[in-house]
């Protein structure tokens, strides 16, 4: 049936059914059938489980998403399922998508960068921005991974503000200080006198908080996405399942959905 064709094409495009929501199915049915939906709604779940069983839910072999030197395998994408912890690859590639939408106005520093900064100091990371003028950017986004927790540092260049966003309200003060020292060193290196002093640190309160131990990475990506398009941080723990599905699709589509 046309419905099976839809499931099959979805499966090939996204490598699995993890990002499939009932609204996708209903949307597809609206497009393709003029008949009243209510009669077919009952069958959706049954059809899906039949199709899944038919595939023995084997993931698409060798499935991979490639974008700007990033490769995502199914095992990376499957960290977006249910309550899994997101891995670095997901965080880093999503950062690339955000940078592309922002057309050079935003710079996203890979998760690994902060580790290197802590381990090796400024000299260990200065080559990362050799070709980038950080101080001409509007916003700098730095995801921070400490032990098993993700948080976010966002730097607004116009006001020289280093803002700290954490979905569990934890504050790692040394992190903001590290970043401030880094920016001062970078300003010296790039001969940007105006940015060698006058930095402020802001711990952002009253932002959406997680109610479990597994969604910190998703919160960080949603903070990033909304800050990058100047949208208010209006979402909550309840939105996590939809946001996870949306991020999965955006990564496979290689662009942010409106």
Short mmCIF file of C-alpha atoms in Angstrom, two decimals:
data_model
loop_
_atom_site.label_atom_id
_atom_site.label_comp_id
_atom_site.label_asym_id
_atom_site.label_seq_id
_atom_site.Cartn_x
_atom_site.Cartn_y
_atom_site.Cartn_z
CA UNK A 1 0.00 0.00 0.00
CA UNK A 2 1.03 3.63 -0.30
CA UNK A 3 1.43 3.64 3.47
CA UNK A 4 4.03 0.88 3.33
CA UNK A 5 5.85 2.83 0.64
CA UNK A 6 5.93 5.82 2.96
CA UNK A 7 7.32 3.73 5.82
CA UNK A 8 9.92 2.22 3.54
CA UNK A 9 11.12 5.57 2.20
CA UNK A 10 11.22 7.01 5.72
CA UNK A 11 13.24 4.03 6.87
CA UNK A 12 15.77 4.39 4.07
CA UNK A 13 16.10 8.14 4.62
CA UNK A 14 16.58 8.03 8.39
CA UNK A 15 18.10 4.59 8.87
CA UNK A 16 15.62 3.64 11.58
CA UNK A 17 12.19 4.48 12.98
CA UNK A 18 13.60 6.32 16.00
CA UNK A 19 12.56 9.75 14.67
CA UNK A 20 9.14 8.62 13.36
CA UNK A 21 6.22 10.27 15.10
CA UNK A 22 2.53 9.72 14.54
CA UNK A 23 2.23 13.26 13.23
CA UNK A 24 4.56 12.30 10.35
CA UNK A 25 2.24 9.47 9.48
CA UNK A 26 -0.90 11.58 9.74
CA UNK A 27 0.66 14.29 7.61
CA UNK A 28 1.53 11.75 4.97
CA UNK A 29 -1.99 10.32 5.01
CA UNK A 30 -3.48 13.81 4.66
CA UNK A 31 -1.36 14.41 1.58
CA UNK A 32 -2.13 11.13 -0.08
CA UNK A 33 -5.67 10.24 0.85
CA UNK A 34 -8.74 12.36 0.56
CA UNK A 35 -10.69 9.90 2.70
CA UNK A 36 -11.63 10.72 6.26
CA UNK A 37 -8.63 10.14 8.52
CA UNK A 38 -10.38 8.90 11.60
CA UNK A 39 -11.05 5.49 10.06
CA UNK A 40 -7.41 4.90 9.21
CA UNK A 41 -5.92 6.27 12.44
CA UNK A 42 -6.55 3.02 14.24
CA UNK A 43 -4.45 1.10 11.72
CA UNK A 44 -1.36 3.28 11.95
CA UNK A 45 0.15 1.61 14.98
CA UNK A 46 -0.72 -1.85 13.70
CA UNK A 47 0.74 -1.14 10.26
CA UNK A 48 3.90 0.24 11.81
CA UNK A 49 4.43 -2.72 14.09
CA UNK A 50 3.73 -5.09 11.18
CA UNK A 51 6.32 -3.31 9.07
CA UNK A 52 8.80 -3.25 11.92
CA UNK A 53 8.32 -6.94 12.54
CA UNK A 54 8.78 -7.64 8.84
CA UNK A 55 12.17 -5.95 8.98
CA UNK A 56 12.94 -7.68 12.25
CA UNK A 57 13.74 -4.01 13.03
CA UNK A 58 17.17 -4.49 11.48
CA UNK A 59 18.72 -1.06 11.01
CA UNK A 60 19.68 0.00 7.49
CA UNK A 61 23.09 -1.59 6.94
CA UNK A 62 25.98 0.84 6.61
CA UNK A 63 23.75 3.86 7.14
CA UNK A 64 25.78 7.05 7.48
CA UNK A 65 25.20 10.80 7.41
CA UNK A 66 28.17 12.86 6.26
CA UNK A 67 28.44 16.61 6.56
CA UNK A 68 31.44 18.97 6.67
CA UNK A 69 33.97 16.36 7.79
CA UNK A 70 31.50 14.90 10.31
CA UNK A 71 30.24 11.34 9.98
CA UNK A 72 27.28 10.03 11.92
CA UNK A 73 26.66 6.31 12.08
CA UNK A 74 23.48 4.71 13.30
CA UNK A 75 25.03 4.06 16.69
CA UNK A 76 25.60 7.82 17.03
CA UNK A 77 22.07 8.66 15.93
CA UNK A 78 20.60 6.05 18.23
CA UNK A 79 21.87 8.06 21.20
CA UNK A 80 18.87 10.29 20.39
CA UNK A 81 16.48 7.47 21.25
CA UNK A 82 14.49 7.43 24.50
CA UNK A 83 16.68 8.28 27.49
CA UNK A 84 20.13 7.76 25.98
CA UNK A 85 22.97 10.18 26.59
CA UNK A 86 23.92 12.13 23.47
CA UNK A 87 27.45 11.57 22.25
CA UNK A 88 30.01 14.13 21.06
CA UNK A 89 29.42 13.43 17.37
CA UNK A 90 25.77 14.45 17.66
CA UNK A 91 26.63 17.62 19.59
CA UNK A 92 29.42 18.60 17.18
CA UNK A 93 27.52 18.04 13.95
CA UNK A 94 24.47 19.87 15.26
CA UNK A 95 26.79 22.79 15.99
CA UNK A 96 27.81 22.79 12.32
CA UNK A 97 24.16 23.01 11.25
CA UNK A 98 23.66 25.99 13.57
CA UNK A 99 26.74 27.74 12.16
CA UNK A 100 25.51 27.24 8.61
CA UNK A 101 22.12 28.77 9.32
CA UNK A 102 23.80 31.72 11.03
CA UNK A 103 25.99 32.49 8.00
CA UNK A 104 29.28 33.25 9.73
CA UNK A 105 27.71 35.22 12.57
CA UNK A 106 28.01 32.39 15.07
CA UNK A 107 30.97 30.18 15.86
CA UNK A 108 30.54 26.82 17.56
CA UNK A 109 33.62 25.36 19.22
CA UNK A 110 33.65 21.58 19.24
CA UNK A 111 33.17 19.78 22.51
CA UNK A 112 36.73 18.45 22.37
CA UNK A 113 38.08 21.98 22.38
CA UNK A 114 37.34 22.59 26.07
CA UNK A 115 39.08 19.34 27.05
CA UNK A 116 42.14 20.42 25.12
CA UNK A 117 42.05 23.87 26.67
CA UNK A 118 42.02 22.38 30.17
CA UNK A 119 44.67 19.78 29.34
CA UNK A 120 47.11 21.87 27.30
CA UNK A 121 46.28 25.50 27.95
CA UNK A 122 45.92 28.21 25.33
CA UNK A 123 48.82 26.97 23.19
CA UNK A 124 47.09 23.62 22.85
CA UNK A 125 44.02 25.14 21.19
CA UNK A 126 45.10 28.35 19.48
CA UNK A 127 45.47 26.66 16.08
CA UNK A 128 41.72 25.85 16.20
CA UNK A 129 40.87 29.46 15.43
CA UNK A 130 43.81 30.30 13.19
CA UNK A 131 41.49 31.06 10.28
CA UNK A 132 38.56 32.33 12.36
CA UNK A 133 38.12 35.82 13.71
CA UNK A 134 36.14 35.05 16.84
CA UNK A 135 35.81 38.71 17.73
CA UNK A 136 33.87 39.50 14.57
CA UNK A 137 31.21 36.97 15.51
CA UNK A 138 27.93 37.83 17.16
CA UNK A 139 27.83 34.71 19.32
CA UNK A 140 30.23 31.98 20.36
CA UNK A 141 28.79 28.66 21.56
CA UNK A 142 30.90 26.23 23.58
CA UNK A 143 29.35 22.98 24.82
CA UNK A 144 31.09 21.77 27.96
CA UNK A 145 31.23 18.11 28.93
CA UNK A 146 32.26 17.51 32.53
CA UNK A 147 32.34 13.90 33.66
CA UNK A 148 28.85 12.83 32.57
CA UNK A 149 27.13 16.19 32.31
CA UNK A 150 26.70 18.67 29.46
CA UNK A 151 26.35 22.41 29.95
CA UNK A 152 26.79 25.42 27.69
CA UNK A 153 28.84 28.58 27.60
CA UNK A 154 27.58 31.28 25.24
CA UNK A 155 29.69 34.36 24.59
CA UNK A 156 28.11 37.57 23.33
CA UNK A 157 30.89 39.61 21.73
CA UNK A 158 29.08 42.97 21.66
CA UNK A 159 28.73 43.05 25.44
CA UNK A 160 31.80 40.92 26.26
CA UNK A 161 29.58 38.61 28.31
CA UNK A 162 30.31 34.96 29.08
CA UNK A 163 26.98 33.32 29.94
CA UNK A 164 26.66 29.94 31.60
CA UNK A 165 23.61 27.74 30.90
CA UNK A 166 23.05 24.57 32.88
CA UNK A 167 19.95 22.37 32.83
CA UNK A 168 20.56 21.14 36.37
CA UNK A 169 21.53 24.50 37.83
CA UNK A 170 25.07 23.28 38.49
CA UNK A 171 27.79 25.90 38.15
CA UNK A 172 31.37 24.96 37.42
CA UNK A 173 33.05 28.30 38.15
CA UNK A 174 36.47 27.18 36.95
CA UNK A 175 34.98 26.63 33.51
CA UNK A 176 33.87 30.23 33.01
CA UNK A 177 37.23 31.44 34.34
CA UNK A 178 39.07 29.15 31.88
CA UNK A 179 37.07 30.56 29.02
CA UNK A 180 37.69 34.15 30.11
CA UNK A 181 41.44 33.51 30.24
CA UNK A 182 41.22 31.86 26.82
CA UNK A 183 39.46 34.87 25.29
CA UNK A 184 42.03 37.25 26.74
CA UNK A 185 44.88 35.14 25.32
CA UNK A 186 43.13 34.95 21.95
CA UNK A 187 42.67 38.73 21.96
CA UNK A 188 46.40 39.18 22.62
CA UNK A 189 47.31 36.67 19.93
CA UNK A 190 45.04 38.39 17.37
CA UNK A 191 46.03 41.88 18.56
CA UNK A 192 42.49 42.85 19.54
CA UNK A 193 43.13 45.31 22.36
CA UNK A 194 39.44 45.99 23.01
CA UNK A 195 38.86 42.33 23.97
CA UNK A 196 41.80 41.94 26.33
CA UNK A 197 39.78 43.27 29.26
CA UNK A 198 36.25 44.11 30.38
CA UNK A 199 34.75 40.60 30.28
CA UNK A 200 31.72 39.80 32.46
CA UNK A 201 30.45 36.41 33.60
CA UNK A 202 26.70 35.76 33.88
CA UNK A 203 25.16 32.62 35.35
CA UNK A 204 21.79 32.37 33.60
CA UNK A 205 18.95 31.48 35.97
CA UNK A 206 15.32 30.62 35.35
CA UNK A 207 15.99 28.55 32.24
CA UNK A 208 14.33 25.22 31.37
CA UNK A 209 15.58 22.45 33.66
CA UNK A 210 15.79 18.71 33.16
CA UNK A 211 13.88 16.33 35.44
CA UNK A 212 16.03 13.27 34.76
CA UNK A 213 19.70 12.33 34.38
CA UNK A 214 19.76 11.71 30.67
CA UNK A 215 18.62 14.81 28.77
CA UNK A 216 21.39 17.34 29.52
CA UNK A 217 22.83 17.07 25.99
CA UNK A 218 19.43 17.67 24.42
CA UNK A 219 18.89 20.73 26.64
CA UNK A 220 22.28 22.11 25.56
CA UNK A 221 21.43 21.68 21.85
CA UNK A 222 18.04 23.31 22.33
CA UNK A 223 19.62 26.24 24.20
CA UNK A 224 22.11 26.58 21.30
CA UNK A 225 19.46 26.43 18.63
CA UNK A 226 17.20 29.00 20.29
CA UNK A 227 19.99 31.39 21.23
CA UNK A 228 21.27 31.26 17.66
CA UNK A 229 17.94 32.46 16.24
CA UNK A 230 17.16 34.76 19.20
CA UNK A 231 14.16 32.72 20.28
CA UNK A 232 13.16 32.66 23.94
CA UNK A 233 14.08 29.51 25.86
CA UNK A 234 10.52 28.28 26.11
CA UNK A 235 10.54 24.50 26.31
CA UNK A 236 10.52 21.94 29.08
CA UNK A 237 11.27 18.37 30.02
CA UNK A 238 7.93 17.38 28.48
CA UNK A 239 9.15 18.45 25.03
CA UNK A 240 12.21 16.20 25.10
CA UNK A 241 10.77 13.26 23.12
CA UNK A 242 9.71 15.55 20.23
CA UNK A 243 12.94 17.54 20.36
CA UNK A 244 15.01 14.34 20.18
CA UNK A 245 13.07 13.22 17.09
CA UNK A 246 13.42 16.64 15.49
CA UNK A 247 17.19 16.74 16.07
CA UNK A 248 17.54 13.25 14.57
CA UNK A 249 15.68 14.37 11.45
CA UNK A 250 17.60 17.65 11.18
CA UNK A 251 20.91 15.79 11.31
CA UNK A 252 19.82 13.39 8.55
CA UNK A 253 18.33 16.25 6.47
CA UNK A 254 21.56 18.20 7.13
CA UNK A 255 19.63 21.37 7.93
CA UNK A 256 17.57 22.82 10.74
CA UNK A 257 13.81 22.54 10.25
CA UNK A 258 11.67 25.61 10.71
#
